[in-house]
Coordinates of C-alpha atoms in Angstrom, one line a residue:
M261 CA 10.7 -33.9 -15.4
E262 CA 7.5 -32.3 -16.8
N263 CA 6.7 -30.2 -19.8
V264 CA 5.4 -26.9 -18.4
T265 CA 4.2 -23.7 -20.1
V266 CA 4.1 -20.3 -18.4
L267 CA 1.7 -17.8 -19.9
G268 CA 3.0 -14.2 -19.3
A269 CA 6.6 -13.0 -19.4
G270 CA 6.3 -10.2 -16.8
S271 CA 8.5 -10.2 -13.8
W272 CA 6.6 -12.9 -11.8
G273 CA 5.9 -15.2 -14.8
T274 CA 9.6 -15.0 -15.8
A275 CA 10.8 -15.7 -12.2
L276 CA 8.5 -18.8 -11.9
A277 CA 9.8 -20.0 -15.3
I278 CA 13.3 -19.7 -14.0
V279 CA 12.4 -21.8 -11.0
L280 CA 10.9 -24.5 -13.1
A281 CA 13.8 -24.5 -15.6
E282 CA 16.3 -24.6 -12.8
N283 CA 14.4 -27.6 -11.3
G284 CA 15.0 -29.4 -14.7
H285 CA 11.5 -29.1 -16.2
H286 CA 11.2 -28.5 -19.9
T287 CA 9.8 -24.9 -19.6
L288 CA 8.3 -22.7 -22.3
L289 CA 7.5 -19.1 -21.6
W290 CA 4.9 -17.4 -23.6
T291 CA 4.8 -13.7 -24.4
H292 CA 2.5 -11.8 -26.8
R293 CA 5.5 -9.7 -28.0
E294 CA 7.7 -11.4 -30.6
E295 CA 10.7 -9.1 -29.7
Q296 CA 10.5 -10.2 -26.1
A297 CA 10.6 -13.9 -27.2
V298 CA 13.7 -13.1 -29.4
E299 CA 15.5 -11.4 -26.5
I300 CA 14.9 -14.3 -24.1
N301 CA 16.0 -16.9 -26.7
E302 CA 19.0 -15.1 -28.1
H303 CA 20.3 -13.0 -25.1
H304 CA 18.8 -15.0 -22.1
T305 CA 17.6 -11.7 -20.6
N306 CA 14.3 -10.0 -19.9
Q307 CA 15.5 -6.4 -19.4
K308 CA 12.1 -4.7 -19.1
Y309 CA 10.9 -6.7 -16.2
L310 CA 14.0 -8.3 -14.6
P311 CA 17.0 -6.3 -15.5
E312 CA 20.5 -7.7 -14.7
T313 CA 19.0 -11.2 -14.5
N314 CA 20.5 -14.0 -16.6
L315 CA 17.9 -16.5 -17.6
P316 CA 18.7 -20.3 -17.7
N317 CA 19.9 -21.5 -21.2
N318 CA 17.2 -24.2 -21.1
L319 CA 14.4 -21.7 -20.7
V320 CA 12.8 -21.1 -24.1
A321 CA 10.2 -18.4 -25.1
T322 CA 7.6 -18.2 -27.8
S323 CA 5.1 -15.6 -29.0
H324 CA 2.8 -18.2 -30.5
L325 CA 0.0 -19.2 -28.0
E326 CA -0.9 -22.5 -29.8
E327 CA 2.8 -23.7 -29.7
A328 CA 2.9 -22.8 -25.9
I329 CA -0.3 -24.8 -25.1
D330 CA 0.7 -27.7 -27.3
H331 CA 3.9 -28.0 -25.4
S332 CA 2.7 -29.3 -22.1
D333 CA -0.1 -30.6 -19.9
V334 CA 0.7 -28.1 -17.1
V335 CA 0.0 -24.4 -17.8
V336 CA 0.9 -21.6 -15.4
V337 CA -1.2 -18.6 -15.9
A338 CA 0.7 -15.5 -15.0
V339 CA -1.0 -12.8 -17.0
P340 CA -2.8 -9.8 -15.4
T341 CA -6.4 -10.4 -14.1
K342 CA -7.8 -8.1 -16.9
A343 CA -6.1 -10.3 -19.6
I344 CA -7.3 -13.7 -18.4
R345 CA -10.5 -13.9 -20.3
E346 CA -8.9 -12.8 -23.5
V347 CA -6.1 -15.4 -23.2
C348 CA -8.6 -18.1 -22.3
E349 CA -10.8 -17.3 -25.3
K350 CA -7.8 -17.6 -27.6
M351 CA -6.7 -20.9 -26.0
M352 CA -10.2 -22.4 -26.5
T353 CA -9.8 -22.1 -30.3
F354 CA -7.3 -24.9 -30.3
L355 CA -7.1 -26.5 -26.8
N356 CA -8.4 -30.0 -27.1
K357 CA -6.8 -31.9 -24.1
K358 CA -7.0 -31.9 -20.4
V359 CA -4.6 -29.4 -18.8
L360 CA -3.6 -28.8 -15.1
F361 CA -4.0 -25.0 -14.8
V362 CA -1.9 -23.2 -12.2
H363 CA -2.8 -19.5 -11.8
V364 CA -0.4 -17.1 -10.0
S365 CA -2.3 -13.8 -10.6
K366 CA -3.7 -11.9 -7.6
G367 CA -7.0 -10.1 -8.3
I368 CA -10.7 -10.1 -8.3
E369 CA -12.8 -9.1 -11.4
P370 CA -14.8 -6.0 -10.9
N371 CA -18.6 -6.2 -11.5
S372 CA -18.6 -10.0 -11.8
L373 CA -16.7 -10.2 -8.5
M374 CA -15.3 -13.5 -9.6
R375 CA -12.0 -14.9 -8.2
I376 CA -9.5 -15.9 -10.8
S377 CA -10.2 -19.6 -10.5
E378 CA -13.9 -18.9 -11.1
M379 CA -12.9 -16.8 -14.1
L380 CA -10.9 -19.7 -15.5
Q381 CA -13.8 -22.1 -14.9
E382 CA -16.2 -19.8 -16.7
S383 CA -13.9 -19.0 -19.6
L384 CA -12.6 -22.5 -20.3
S385 CA -14.6 -25.5 -21.2
A386 CA -14.9 -28.1 -18.4
D387 CA -13.5 -30.9 -20.7
V388 CA -10.0 -29.1 -20.9
I389 CA -9.6 -28.5 -17.2
E390 CA -7.8 -31.3 -15.3
E391 CA -7.6 -29.2 -12.1
I392 CA -7.1 -25.6 -11.1
V393 CA -4.4 -24.8 -8.5
V394 CA -3.7 -21.4 -7.0
L395 CA 0.0 -20.6 -6.3
S396 CA 0.3 -17.6 -4.0
G397 CA 2.2 -16.1 -1.1
P398 CA 4.7 -13.4 -0.1
S399 CA 7.1 -13.5 -3.1
H400 CA 8.8 -10.7 -5.0
A401 CA 10.2 -11.8 -8.3
E402 CA 13.3 -9.7 -7.8
E403 CA 14.2 -11.8 -4.7
V404 CA 13.3 -15.2 -6.2
V405 CA 15.7 -14.8 -9.1
L406 CA 18.4 -14.1 -6.5
H407 CA 17.7 -17.4 -4.9
H408 CA 16.6 -15.7 -1.6
P409 CA 14.5 -18.0 0.6
T410 CA 10.9 -17.8 -0.4
T411 CA 7.8 -19.7 0.9
I412 CA 4.4 -19.8 -0.8
T413 CA 1.3 -22.0 -0.9
A414 CA -0.4 -24.2 -3.5
A415 CA -4.2 -24.4 -3.0
S416 CA -6.6 -26.7 -4.7
K417 CA -9.8 -28.5 -3.8
N418 CA -7.9 -31.6 -5.0
L419 CA -4.9 -31.8 -2.6
S420 CA -3.1 -34.3 -5.0
A421 CA -3.1 -31.6 -7.6
A422 CA -1.8 -29.1 -5.1
E423 CA 0.9 -31.6 -4.2
K424 CA 1.9 -32.1 -7.8
V425 CA 2.5 -28.3 -8.1
Q426 CA 4.4 -28.4 -4.9
D427 CA 6.7 -31.0 -6.4
L428 CA 7.1 -29.0 -9.7
F429 CA 8.3 -25.8 -7.9
M430 CA 9.9 -26.8 -4.7
N431 CA 13.7 -26.6 -4.3
Q432 CA 16.3 -25.4 -1.8
Y433 CA 15.3 -21.7 -2.0
F434 CA 11.7 -22.0 -3.1
R435 CA 9.5 -23.8 -0.4
V436 CA 5.9 -24.6 -1.2
Y437 CA 3.1 -25.6 1.3
T438 CA -0.3 -27.0 0.3
T439 CA -3.9 -26.3 1.4
D440 CA -7.5 -26.9 0.2
D441 CA -8.7 -23.4 1.0
V442 CA -8.8 -21.9 -2.5
V443 CA -11.3 -19.2 -1.4
G444 CA -9.1 -17.9 1.5
V445 CA -5.8 -18.1 -0.6
E446 CA -7.3 -16.2 -3.5
L447 CA -9.0 -13.6 -1.4
G448 CA -5.8 -13.0 0.8
G449 CA -3.6 -12.7 -2.3
A450 CA -6.0 -10.2 -4.0
L451 CA -7.1 -8.1 -1.1
K452 CA -3.6 -7.4 0.3
N453 CA -3.0 -5.3 -2.8
V454 CA -5.7 -3.0 -1.6
I455 CA -4.1 -2.5 1.8
A456 CA -0.6 -2.2 0.1
L457 CA -1.9 0.8 -1.9
A458 CA -3.2 2.4 1.4
A459 CA 0.2 1.7 3.1
G460 CA 2.0 3.4 0.2
I461 CA -0.3 6.4 0.6
S462 CA 0.5 6.5 4.3
D463 CA 4.2 6.5 3.6
G464 CA 3.7 9.1 0.9
L465 CA 2.1 11.3 3.5
N466 CA 5.1 10.6 5.8
Y467 CA 2.9 9.2 8.5
G468 CA 5.5 6.8 9.8
D469 CA 5.6 3.4 11.4
N470 CA 2.7 3.7 13.8
A471 CA 0.3 4.5 11.0
K472 CA 1.5 1.6 8.7
A473 CA 1.4 -0.9 11.5
A474 CA -2.3 0.1 12.2
L475 CA -3.1 -0.2 8.5
I476 CA -1.6 -3.6 8.1
T477 CA -3.3 -4.9 11.2
R478 CA -6.8 -3.4 10.6
G479 CA -6.4 -4.3 7.0
L480 CA -5.9 -7.8 7.9
A481 CA -9.1 -7.6 10.0
E482 CA -11.0 -6.3 7.0
I483 CA -9.7 -9.1 4.7
T484 CA -10.5 -11.8 7.3
R485 CA -14.0 -10.6 7.9
L486 CA -14.9 -10.6 4.2
G487 CA -12.9 -13.8 3.6
V488 CA -14.7 -15.8 6.3
K489 CA -18.1 -14.4 5.1
M490 CA -17.2 -15.8 1.7
G491 CA -16.3 -19.2 2.9
G492 CA -12.6 -18.9 3.6
N493 CA -10.8 -20.6 6.6
P494 CA -10.0 -17.9 9.2
F495 CA -6.6 -19.5 9.9
T496 CA -5.7 -19.0 6.2
F497 CA -5.6 -15.2 6.7
S498 CA -2.9 -15.5 9.4
G499 CA -0.7 -17.7 7.2
L500 CA 1.5 -17.1 4.2
T501 CA -1.2 -16.0 1.8
G502 CA -2.8 -13.7 4.3
M503 CA -0.5 -12.0 6.9
G504 CA 2.7 -13.1 5.1
D505 CA 1.7 -11.6 1.7
L506 CA 0.2 -8.5 3.4
I507 CA 3.5 -7.8 5.2
V508 CA 5.8 -8.1 2.2
T509 CA 3.5 -6.1 -0.1
C510 CA 3.0 -3.2 2.4
T511 CA 6.6 -2.9 3.4
S512 CA 8.7 -3.4 0.3
V513 CA 9.9 -1.0 -2.4
H514 CA 9.6 -4.0 -4.8
S515 CA 5.8 -3.8 -4.4
R516 CA 4.2 -2.0 -7.4
N517 CA 1.0 -1.5 -5.3
W518 CA 3.0 0.2 -2.5
R519 CA 4.9 2.3 -5.0
A520 CA 1.6 3.4 -6.7
G521 CA 0.2 4.4 -3.4
N522 CA 3.3 6.2 -2.3
M523 CA 3.0 8.4 -5.4
L524 CA -0.6 9.0 -4.7
G525 CA 0.3 10.1 -1.2
K526 CA 2.8 12.6 -2.5
G527 CA 0.0 14.2 -4.6
M528 CA 0.0 12.6 -7.9
K529 CA -3.2 11.7 -9.6
L530 CA -4.2 8.1 -10.4
E531 CA -3.8 8.6 -14.2
Q532 CA -0.3 10.0 -13.7
V533 CA 0.7 7.2 -11.4
L534 CA -0.4 4.4 -13.8
D535 CA 1.4 6.1 -16.7
Q536 CA 4.6 6.4 -14.7
M537 CA 4.5 2.8 -13.4
G538 CA 4.3 1.2 -16.8
M539 CA 3.1 -2.1 -15.3
V540 CA -0.2 -3.3 -14.1
V541 CA -1.1 -2.3 -10.7
E542 CA -3.6 -5.0 -9.7
G543 CA -4.7 -3.3 -6.5
V544 CA -6.5 -0.5 -8.4
R545 CA -9.0 -2.8 -10.1
T546 CA -9.2 -5.0 -7.0
T547 CA -10.1 -1.9 -4.8
K548 CA -13.2 -1.5 -6.9
A549 CA -14.1 -5.2 -6.6
A550 CA -13.4 -5.3 -2.9
Y551 CA -15.7 -2.3 -2.4
Q552 CA -18.4 -4.0 -4.3
L553 CA -17.9 -7.2 -2.3
S554 CA -18.2 -5.3 0.9
Q555 CA -21.5 -3.9 -0.2
E556 CA -22.8 -7.2 -1.4
Y557 CA -21.8 -9.2 1.7
K558 CA -22.6 -6.3 4.1
V559 CA -19.1 -6.4 5.6
P560 CA -17.6 -3.2 7.0
M561 CA -14.4 -2.4 5.3
P562 CA -13.5 1.2 6.2
I563 CA -9.9 1.2 4.8
T564 CA -11.1 -0.3 1.5
T565 CA -13.9 2.2 1.3
A566 CA -11.6 5.2 2.0
L567 CA -9.2 3.9 -0.7
Y568 CA -12.1 3.5 -3.1
D569 CA -13.0 7.2 -2.6
V570 CA -9.4 8.3 -3.1
L571 CA -9.0 6.3 -6.4
F572 CA -12.5 6.7 -8.0
N573 CA -14.1 9.7 -6.2
D574 CA -11.1 12.0 -6.2
K575 CA -11.0 12.4 -2.4
E576 CA -7.7 13.9 -1.0
P577 CA -5.7 11.1 0.7
K578 CA -5.2 13.2 3.9
I579 CA -8.9 13.8 4.2
A580 CA -9.6 10.1 3.8
V581 CA -7.2 9.3 6.6
D582 CA -8.6 12.0 8.9
E583 CA -12.1 10.5 8.3
L584 CA -10.8 7.0 9.2
M585 CA -9.4 8.3 12.5
I586 CA -12.6 10.0 13.7
R587 CA -15.0 7.2 13.1
T588 CA -17.3 6.0 15.8
K589 CA -15.4 4.2 18.6
K590 CA -15.4 0.4 18.5
R591 CA -14.1 -2.7 20.2
E592 CA -10.9 -4.1 18.5
I593 CA -11.8 -7.7 18.4
N594 CA -15.2 -8.7 17.1
D595 CA -16.7 -12.0 15.8
L596 CA -15.5 -12.9 12.3
Q597 CA -18.9 -13.8 11.1

């Protein structure tokens, strides 16, 4: 049994902490809000993010970051992409040992265009990083806590580190595969949120199943084109962290990206949507980063570009869809490079 810290007590961080605690690991869940830590420790609930879920009695929470880091040599980073650098900066003031970092966030940093593992490497000193492992795949927290069968992937350039994470999390309802394609896994997990926003818009416009099937399929083509250009394995994008994650995020009401897109499709403005959601919608920031990546790598990504115009140039969603449909005719299958 391992001592494991999970940073971030949102829905996904809490669900993963439950898996670890149920697997018998000494699990400490960090939240920046003291009242949330008190609720978890005294009532064994996290009502804001996972209502009606009873947390294991052996799952302990703290609002003190230094205590959380001192607890273990395995740290699961489950904070939103925009908070990663701030949390890393705070950790570096007292972190003085090698740690195995497992990140489970799905995003790309706008402007720097860094994947999350690259952000961690830049924000943390090399002498405190044992390895970095990405844990990603089609997984809604709301279903994991119900013990519904879930399969995800642990990715690391060091396969033994990925296998250690596999052993930490794997049980009868939570199956973990391994791969060394960090680039492909991170890009698939991040970019599917862009397509999920678009799928939500399509549903908000009541365009039906034909349109959503097209979005998912052509969205995967965009993700694969960019991912292969950036060094990912093309087969990764047809796996759990590509097609698998894309399907679940584009078709489920649990997906906050789909829900945000659905509200946009029904006529709400982005600011209204984000206010009403009350949780981070990673796809919004990632759309900006994906658009920038498409420009830098000269990869055509028409769905991403259309969504970028809806989110940041105030284009009407229906007009964006109409323009996608009347683009110049093309062959369906092209070389990935």
